[in-house]
Amino acid sequence: MAATATQQVREWTGLQQFPVATQTALINILGKLRQQNVDSLTVVVMGKGGVGKSSTVNSLVGERVAVVSAFQSETTRPLQCSRARAGFTLNIIDTPGLVEGGCVNDQAVDIIRRFLLNKTIDVMLYVDRLDGYRVDNLDKQVMRAITRCFGSQIWRIGIVVLTHAQLSPADGVEYLEFVSKRSAALQEAIRQSAGLKKSDKEVPICLVENSGRCNVNSGGEKILPNETVWLLSLVERIVEVATSENKSILVDKKLIDGPDANRRGKLWIPLVLLAQFLLIVWPIRKAIQRDLEEEKQHRPQWEIRAEEFRRSSGIFEDDRADEQAITEALQQDDIALDQLNDFDDDDDDIYD
């Protein structure tokens, strides 16, 4: 949970923009981290574009650190905001939307991975909208893209943040019932896309309303239809995940590049050769030996006796010697014939 040395850390002045009750609660919550010797926290915000990632970052910091516009993408490159207060540093990294043209933007994914190189992720906020009525294939593609980049472990330190949480569900559905169904659908999609087991703990859900139309309580704190002060609830959940038994993720070069396919393939070479020998070479050898034995057993008796007689009487060796002598004689004849041809060629040159 070390702060990034290359990022300029500023005093967390935005904390003073919150209502007094929120300031006090936030200081108490962050004090729990200091008690556990945690002096910094890095939170990465990811998801599709236009779902409220940058607005959520601004709400957490209490400052307008990320540009938000209804007519353009929230951000085109990752943006890190580092704020310090009473010896504690909060690093929040806003990222570009992962979708372009109806599919996952691989370029944006690569930019995010390389921006996070040598950084430690303590908490990942996966941002989507509460007022979505289904989880489609594109949502699952985004979840799989995040899993491919950082492994399934990223979801164990993840929180699903649902924006636009101040809504009135249609068709007379109760607010809490709608939230429950929407949350369950996203959690199941994450479990399937990330390959998590059913026994694994569900990714927690937090509701957020970033707009200025959000209802407030008597203390001026933004609240949801269920009377929850959402900012405090989100920060509490972030601290809970950061201090859980799940380890933070160090984004190193190995994680970005993935396993070495060539090296992994080389490990299989001895096993492949062994399998080839046992399944192909060895059966062929045994078949050849078996054929030779069967051929030897089925030879005519007169041929076997003739061979034994030749070996015992020395005829077999004499035949080999005769063959060698004939071969040498033929070689000598070839040499003599070549010399004669050369002599004839010389005579022809003289007459010419």
GROMACS .gro file of N, CA and C in nm, residues 211-330:
model
  360
  211SER      N    1  -2.496   1.325  -0.866
  211SER     CA    2  -2.559   1.449  -0.915
  211SER      C    3  -2.592   1.542  -0.800
  212GLY      N    4  -2.605   1.670  -0.835
  212GLY     CA    5  -2.641   1.770  -0.735
  212GLY      C    6  -2.785   1.760  -0.692
  213ARG      N    7  -2.864   1.678  -0.760
  213ARG     CA    8  -3.005   1.661  -0.723
  213ARG      C    9  -3.024   1.556  -0.615
  214CYS      N   10  -2.912   1.498  -0.568
  214CYS     CA   11  -2.921   1.393  -0.466
  214CYS      C   12  -2.982   1.450  -0.337
  215ASN      N   13  -3.069   1.376  -0.278
  215ASN     CA   14  -3.130   1.418  -0.152
  215ASN      C   15  -3.025   1.427  -0.042
  216VAL      N   16  -3.050   1.512   0.056
  216VAL     CA   17  -2.958   1.529   0.169
  216VAL      C   18  -3.036   1.515   0.298
  217ASN      N   19  -2.965   1.480   0.404
  217ASN     CA   20  -3.028   1.471   0.535
  217ASN      C   21  -3.016   1.605   0.608
  218SER      N   22  -3.052   1.606   0.732
  218SER     CA   23  -3.051   1.732   0.808
  218SER      C   24  -2.910   1.787   0.826
  219GLY      N   25  -2.809   1.702   0.814
  219GLY     CA   26  -2.671   1.747   0.828
  219GLY      C   27  -2.608   1.787   0.696
  220GLY      N   28  -2.687   1.785   0.587
  220GLY     CA   29  -2.634   1.824   0.458
  220GLY      C   30  -2.562   1.711   0.385
  221GLU      N   31  -2.570   1.589   0.436
  221GLU     CA   32  -2.502   1.476   0.373
  221GLU      C   33  -2.591   1.414   0.266
  222LYS      N   34  -2.530   1.375   0.154
  222LYS     CA   35  -2.606   1.314   0.045
  222LYS      C   36  -2.652   1.174   0.086
  223ILE      N   37  -2.780   1.149   0.065
  223ILE     CA   38  -2.836   1.020   0.105
  223ILE      C   39  -2.912   0.957  -0.012
  224LEU      N   40  -2.932   0.827  -0.003
  224LEU     CA   41  -3.005   0.750  -0.103
  224LEU      C   42  -3.150   0.734  -0.058
  225PRO      N   43  -3.235   0.679  -0.142
  225PRO     CA   44  -3.375   0.657  -0.102
  225PRO      C   45  -3.390   0.571   0.022
  226ASN      N   46  -3.289   0.490   0.054
  226ASN     CA   47  -3.296   0.408   0.176
  226ASN      C   48  -3.231   0.478   0.295
  227GLU      N   49  -3.209   0.610   0.283
  227GLU     CA   50  -3.156   0.694   0.390
  227GLU      C   51  -3.007   0.671   0.418
  228THR      N   52  -2.938   0.597   0.333
  228THR     CA   53  -2.795   0.570   0.353
  228THR      C   54  -2.711   0.689   0.307
  229VAL      N   55  -2.615   0.732   0.391
  229VAL     CA   56  -2.517   0.833   0.349
  229VAL      C   57  -2.415   0.760   0.261
  230TRP      N   58  -2.431   0.775   0.132
  230TRP     CA   59  -2.359   0.685   0.040
  230TRP      C   60  -2.208   0.706   0.042
  231LEU      N   61  -2.159   0.829   0.060
  231LEU     CA   62  -2.015   0.853   0.058
  231LEU      C   63  -1.946   0.781   0.173
  232LEU      N   64  -2.004   0.789   0.292
  232LEU     CA   65  -1.946   0.719   0.406
  232LEU      C   66  -1.953   0.568   0.385
  233SER      N   67  -2.064   0.522   0.331
  233SER     CA   68  -2.079   0.379   0.307
  233SER      C   69  -1.973   0.329   0.209
  234LEU      N   70  -1.944   0.407   0.104
  234LEU     CA   71  -1.843   0.368   0.005
  234LEU      C   72  -1.703   0.366   0.067
  235VAL      N   73  -1.671   0.469   0.145
  235VAL     CA   74  -1.537   0.474   0.206
  235VAL      C   75  -1.521   0.361   0.307
  236GLU      N   76  -1.624   0.332   0.383
  236GLU     CA   77  -1.617   0.221   0.479
  236GLU      C   78  -1.592   0.089   0.406
  237ARG      N   79  -1.658   0.070   0.294
  237ARG     CA   80  -1.640  -0.055   0.220
  237ARG      C   81  -1.499  -0.062   0.159
  238ILE      N   82  -1.447   0.051   0.113
  238ILE     CA   83  -1.310   0.055   0.060
  238ILE      C   84  -1.210   0.014   0.168
  239VAL      N   85  -1.225   0.070   0.287
  239VAL     CA   86  -1.136   0.037   0.398
  239VAL      C   87  -1.151  -0.110   0.436
  240GLU      N   88  -1.273  -0.159   0.435
  240GLU     CA   89  -1.299  -0.300   0.469
  240GLU      C   90  -1.227  -0.393   0.373
  241VAL      N   91  -1.233  -0.364   0.243
  241VAL     CA   92  -1.166  -0.448   0.142
  241VAL      C   93  -1.015  -0.435   0.155
  242ALA      N   94  -0.968  -0.313   0.178
  242ALA     CA   95  -0.823  -0.290   0.185
  242ALA      C   96  -0.759  -0.360   0.305
  243THR      N   97  -0.835  -0.379   0.411
  243THR     CA   98  -0.781  -0.443   0.532
  243THR      C   99  -0.822  -0.589   0.545
  244SER      N  100  -0.880  -0.644   0.439
  244SER     CA  101  -0.921  -0.784   0.443
  244SER      C  102  -0.801  -0.875   0.423
  245GLU      N  103  -0.827  -1.007   0.424
  245GLU     CA  104  -0.718  -1.104   0.408
  245GLU      C  105  -0.668  -1.114   0.264
  246ASN      N  106  -0.743  -1.057   0.170
  246ASN     CA  107  -0.701  -1.061   0.030
  246ASN      C  108  -0.586  -0.964   0.007
  247LYS      N  109  -0.483  -1.012  -0.060
  247LYS     CA  110  -0.362  -0.933  -0.081
  247LYS      C  111  -0.379  -0.833  -0.194
  248SER      N  112  -0.309  -0.722  -0.182
  248SER     CA  113  -0.306  -0.624  -0.290
  248SER      C  114  -0.234  -0.683  -0.410
  249ILE      N  115  -0.254  -0.622  -0.527
  249ILE     CA  116  -0.196  -0.674  -0.651
  249ILE      C  117  -0.086  -0.579  -0.699
  250LEU      N  118   0.034  -0.632  -0.712
  250LEU     CA  119   0.145  -0.557  -0.771
  250LEU      C  120   0.144  -0.580  -0.921
  251VAL      N  121   0.128  -0.474  -0.996
  251VAL     CA  122   0.124  -0.485  -1.142
  251VAL      C  123   0.268  -0.480  -1.193
  252ASP      N  124   0.329  -0.596  -1.210
  252ASP     CA  125   0.466  -0.602  -1.262
  252ASP      C  126   0.465  -0.643  -1.408
  253LYS      N  127   0.584  -0.649  -1.466
  253LYS     CA  128   0.596  -0.680  -1.609
  253LYS      C  129   0.544  -0.820  -1.640
  254LYS      N  130   0.563  -0.913  -1.549
  254LYS     CA  131   0.515  -1.049  -1.571
  254LYS      C  132   0.364  -1.053  -1.581
  255LEU      N  133   0.297  -0.972  -1.498
  255LEU     CA  134   0.151  -0.968  -1.501
  255LEU      C  135   0.101  -0.905  -1.630
  256ILE      N  136   0.174  -0.804  -1.680
  256ILE     CA  137   0.133  -0.736  -1.803
  256ILE      C  138   0.157  -0.823  -1.925
  257ASP      N  139   0.278  -0.881  -1.936
  257ASP     CA  140   0.314  -0.959  -2.054
  257ASP      C  141   0.253  -1.098  -2.052
  258GLY      N  142   0.216  -1.147  -1.934
  258GLY     CA  143   0.162  -1.282  -1.925
  258GLY      C  144   0.274  -1.384  -1.922
  259PRO      N  145   0.242  -1.513  -1.907
  259PRO     CA  146   0.344  -1.617  -1.902
  259PRO      C  147   0.416  -1.632  -2.035
  260ASP      N  148   0.544  -1.675  -2.029
  260ASP     CA  149   0.625  -1.696  -2.149
  260ASP      C  150   0.579  -1.826  -2.216
  261ALA      N  151   0.511  -1.810  -2.330
  261ALA     CA  152   0.458  -1.929  -2.398
  261ALA      C  153   0.568  -2.021  -2.446
  262ASN      N  154   0.681  -1.962  -2.494
  262ASN     CA  155   0.791  -2.045  -2.544
  262ASN      C  156   0.853  -2.128  -2.432
  263ARG      N  157   0.874  -2.064  -2.318
  263ARG     CA  158   0.932  -2.136  -2.205
  263ARG      C  159   0.839  -2.245  -2.155
  264ARG      N  160   0.710  -2.213  -2.153
  264ARG     CA  161   0.613  -2.313  -2.108
  264ARG      C  162   0.608  -2.431  -2.204
  265GLY      N  163   0.623  -2.403  -2.336
  265GLY     CA  164   0.621  -2.510  -2.434
  265GLY      C  165   0.742  -2.600  -2.425
  266LYS      N  166   0.858  -2.541  -2.390
  266LYS     CA  167   0.979  -2.621  -2.381
  266LYS      C  168   0.969  -2.727  -2.271
  267LEU      N  169   0.891  -2.699  -2.170
  267LEU     CA  170   0.877  -2.795  -2.061
  267LEU      C  171   0.809  -2.923  -2.107
  268TRP      N  172   0.733  -2.914  -2.217
  268TRP     CA  173   0.661  -3.030  -2.265
  268TRP      C  174   0.743  -3.116  -2.360
  269ILE      N  175   0.857  -3.065  -2.407
  269ILE     CA  176   0.935  -3.138  -2.508
  269ILE      C  177   0.979  -3.275  -2.458
  270PRO      N  178   1.039  -3.290  -2.338
  270PRO     CA  179   1.078  -3.424  -2.293
  270PRO      C  180   0.961  -3.521  -2.284
  271LEU      N  181   0.845  -3.471  -2.238
  271LEU     CA  182   0.729  -3.558  -2.227
  271LEU      C  183   0.678  -3.600  -2.364
  272VAL      N  184   0.683  -3.508  -2.460
  272VAL     CA  185   0.639  -3.541  -2.596
  272VAL      C  186   0.730  -3.646  -2.658
  273LEU      N  187   0.863  -3.628  -2.639
  273LEU     CA  188   0.958  -3.725  -2.694
  273LEU      C  189   0.940  -3.863  -2.630
  274LEU      N  190   0.919  -3.863  -2.498
  274LEU     CA  191   0.897  -3.990  -2.429
  274LEU      C  192   0.770  -4.058  -2.480
  275ALA      N  193   0.664  -3.980  -2.495
  275ALA     CA  194   0.539  -4.037  -2.545
  275ALA      C  195   0.556  -4.089  -2.688
  276GLN      N  196   0.633  -4.015  -2.769
  276GLN     CA  197   0.657  -4.058  -2.906
  276GLN      C  198   0.734  -4.190  -2.910
  277PHE      N  199   0.832  -4.203  -2.819
  277PHE     CA  200   0.910  -4.327  -2.815
  277PHE      C  201   0.823  -4.445  -2.772
  278LEU      N  202   0.744  -4.423  -2.667
  278LEU     CA  203   0.664  -4.533  -2.612
  278LEU      C  204   0.548  -4.572  -2.704
  279LEU      N  205   0.489  -4.472  -2.771
  279LEU     CA  206   0.370  -4.500  -2.851
  279LEU      C  207   0.400  -4.531  -2.997
  280ILE      N  208   0.517  -4.491  -3.048
  280ILE     CA  209   0.547  -4.509  -3.190
  280ILE      C  210   0.673  -4.592  -3.211
  281VAL      N  211   0.788  -4.542  -3.160
  281VAL     CA  212   0.917  -4.607  -3.189
  281VAL      C  213   0.922  -4.747  -3.128
  282TRP      N  214   0.888  -4.758  -3.001
  282TRP     CA  215   0.898  -4.887  -2.933
  282TRP      C  216   0.806  -4.992  -2.995
  283PRO      N  217   0.679  -4.963  -3.024
  283PRO     CA  218   0.594  -5.064  -3.091
  283PRO      C  219   0.648  -5.106  -3.227
  284ILE      N  220   0.705  -5.011  -3.302
  284ILE     CA  221   0.760  -5.046  -3.434
  284ILE      C  222   0.879  -5.140  -3.419
  285ARG      N  223   0.966  -5.111  -3.326
  285ARG     CA  224   1.081  -5.199  -3.301
  285ARG      C  225   1.035  -5.339  -3.264
  286LYS      N  226   0.938  -5.346  -3.173
  286LYS     CA  227   0.889  -5.477  -3.131
  286LYS      C  228   0.827  -5.552  -3.249
  287ALA      N  229   0.755  -5.481  -3.336
  287ALA     CA  230   0.692  -5.545  -3.451
  287ALA      C  231   0.796  -5.599  -3.549
  288ILE      N  232   0.904  -5.521  -3.569
  288ILE     CA  233   1.010  -5.565  -3.660
  288ILE      C  234   1.078  -5.690  -3.604
  289GLN      N  235   1.111  -5.688  -3.475
  289GLN     CA  236   1.175  -5.805  -3.414
  289GLN      C  237   1.084  -5.927  -3.422
  290ARG      N  238   0.955  -5.905  -3.400
  290ARG     CA  239   0.860  -6.016  -3.407
  290ARG      C  240   0.852  -6.072  -3.549
  291ASP      N  241   0.853  -5.987  -3.649
  291ASP     CA  242   0.849  -6.033  -3.789
  291ASP      C  243   0.974  -6.112  -3.824
  292LEU      N  244   1.091  -6.064  -3.776
  292LEU     CA  245   1.215  -6.135  -3.805
  292LEU      C  246   1.215  -6.273  -3.740
  293GLU      N  247   1.165  -6.280  -3.618
  293GLU     CA  248   1.160  -6.408  -3.550
  293GLU      C  249   1.065  -6.504  -3.622
  294GLU      N  250   0.948  -6.451  -3.663
  294GLU     CA  251   0.853  -6.536  -3.734
  294GLU      C  252   0.908  -6.582  -3.868
  295GLU      N  253   0.979  -6.493  -3.937
  295GLU     CA  254   1.037  -6.529  -4.067
  295GLU      C  255   1.144  -6.637  -4.049
  296LYS      N  256   1.222  -6.622  -3.943
  296LYS     CA  257   1.327  -6.721  -3.916
  296LYS      C  258   1.266  -6.857  -3.883
  297GLN      N  259   1.154  -6.854  -3.811
  297GLN     CA  260   1.092  -6.981  -3.771
  297GLN      C  261   1.026  -7.051  -3.891
  298HIS      N  262   0.983  -6.977  -3.991
  298HIS     CA  263   0.913  -7.035  -4.105
  298HIS      C  264   1.004  -7.060  -4.227
  299ARG      N  265   1.134  -7.047  -4.212
  299ARG     CA  266   1.226  -7.076  -4.324
  299ARG      C  267   1.228  -7.226  -4.353
  300PRO      N  268   1.246  -7.263  -4.478
  300PRO     CA  269   1.255  -7.407  -4.512
  300PRO      C  270   1.373  -7.472  -4.441
  301GLN      N  271   1.355  -7.598  -4.404
  301GLN     CA  272   1.461  -7.669  -4.332
  301GLN      C  273   1.587  -7.683  -4.416
  302TRP      N  274   1.573  -7.707  -4.549
  302TRP     CA  275   1.692  -7.723  -4.633
  302TRP      C  276   1.775  -7.595  -4.636
  303GLU      N  277   1.707  -7.475  -4.629
  303GLU     CA  278   1.781  -7.348  -4.630
  303GLU      C  279   1.856  -7.329  -4.499
  304ILE      N  280   1.792  -7.368  -4.390
  304ILE     CA  281   1.859  -7.356  -4.260
  304ILE      C  282   1.980  -7.448  -4.253
  305ARG      N  283   1.962  -7.577  -4.300
  305ARG     CA  284   2.075  -7.671  -4.296
  305ARG      C  285   2.187  -7.627  -4.390
  306ALA      N  286   2.151  -7.569  -4.505
  306ALA     CA  287   2.255  -7.524  -4.599
  306ALA      C  288   2.336  -7.411  -4.537
  307GLU      N  289   2.270  -7.319  -4.469
  307GLU     CA  290   2.342  -7.208  -4.406
  307GLU      C  291   2.431  -7.257  -4.293
  308GLU      N  292   2.379  -7.354  -4.214
  308GLU     CA  293   2.461  -7.409  -4.107
  308GLU      C  294   2.583  -7.481  -4.161
  309PHE      N  295   2.565  -7.553  -4.274
  309PHE     CA  296   2.677  -7.625  -4.335
  309PHE      C  297   2.783  -7.528  -4.385
  310ARG      N  298   2.739  -7.420  -4.449
  310ARG     CA  299   2.833  -7.323  -4.500
  310ARG      C  300   2.911  -7.257  -4.387
  311ARG      N  301   2.843  -7.227  -4.277
  311ARG     CA  302   2.912  -7.163  -4.164
  311ARG      C  303   3.012  -7.259  -4.100
  312SER      N  304   2.972  -7.387  -4.085
  312SER     CA  305   3.060  -7.484  -4.019
  312SER      C  306   3.179  -7.522  -4.106
  313SER      N  307   3.163  -7.524  -4.236
  313SER     CA  308   3.272  -7.568  -4.326
  313SER      C  309   3.358  -7.453  -4.374
  314GLY      N  310   3.325  -7.330  -4.338
  314GLY     CA  311   3.406  -7.215  -4.380
  314GLY      C  312   3.370  -7.163  -4.516
  315ILE      N  313   3.270  -7.222  -4.581
  315ILE     CA  314   3.231  -7.176  -4.715
  315ILE      C  315   3.174  -7.034  -4.707
  316PHE      N  316   3.106  -7.007  -4.599
  316PHE     CA  317   3.044  -6.874  -4.585
  316PHE      C  318   3.150  -6.763  -4.588
  317GLU      N  319   3.263  -6.788  -4.517
  317GLU     CA  320   3.371  -6.690  -4.517
  317GLU      C  321   3.439  -6.686  -4.652
  318ASP      N  322   3.452  -6.804  -4.720
  318ASP     CA  323   3.514  -6.805  -4.852
  318ASP      C  324   3.431  -6.726  -4.953
  319ASP      N  325   3.299  -6.739  -4.941
  319ASP     CA  326   3.213  -6.664  -5.032
  319ASP      C  327   3.231  -6.513  -5.014
  320ARG      N  328   3.246  -6.471  -4.890
  320ARG     CA  329   3.268  -6.328  -4.863
  320ARG      C  330   3.401  -6.282  -4.922
  321ALA      N  331   3.505  -6.367  -4.906
  321ALA     CA  332   3.637  -6.332  -4.961
  321ALA      C  333   3.631  -6.324  -5.113
  322ASP      N  334   3.558  -6.419  -5.177
  322ASP     CA  335   3.546  -6.416  -5.323
  322ASP      C  336   3.473  -6.289  -5.369
  323GLU      N  337   3.368  -6.253  -5.297
  323GLU     CA  338   3.295  -6.133  -5.333
  323GLU      C  339   3.383  -6.009  -5.323
  324GLN      N  340   3.467  -6.003  -5.218
  324GLN     CA  341   3.554  -5.888  -5.200
  324GLN      C  342   3.660  -5.883  -5.310
  325ALA      N  343   3.714  -6.001  -5.348
  325ALA     CA  344   3.815  -6.006  -5.454
  325ALA      C  345   3.756  -5.963  -5.587
  326ILE      N  346   3.637  -6.009  -5.617
  326ILE     CA  347   3.572  -5.969  -5.743
  326ILE      C  348   3.548  -5.818  -5.746
  327THR      N  349   3.504  -5.763  -5.632
  327THR     CA  350   3.480  -5.618  -5.626
  327THR      C  351   3.607  -5.539  -5.650
  328GLU      N  352   3.719  -5.582  -5.589
  328GLU     CA  353   3.846  -5.513  -5.608
  328GLU      C  354   3.891  -5.524  -5.752
  329ALA      N  355   3.871  -5.640  -5.816
  329ALA     CA  356   3.912  -5.658  -5.956
  329ALA      C  357   3.833  -5.566  -6.048
  330LEU      N  358   3.704  -5.554  -6.022
  330LEU     CA  359   3.622  -5.465  -6.103
  330LEU      C  360   3.666  -5.320  -6.088
   0.00000   0.00000   0.00000
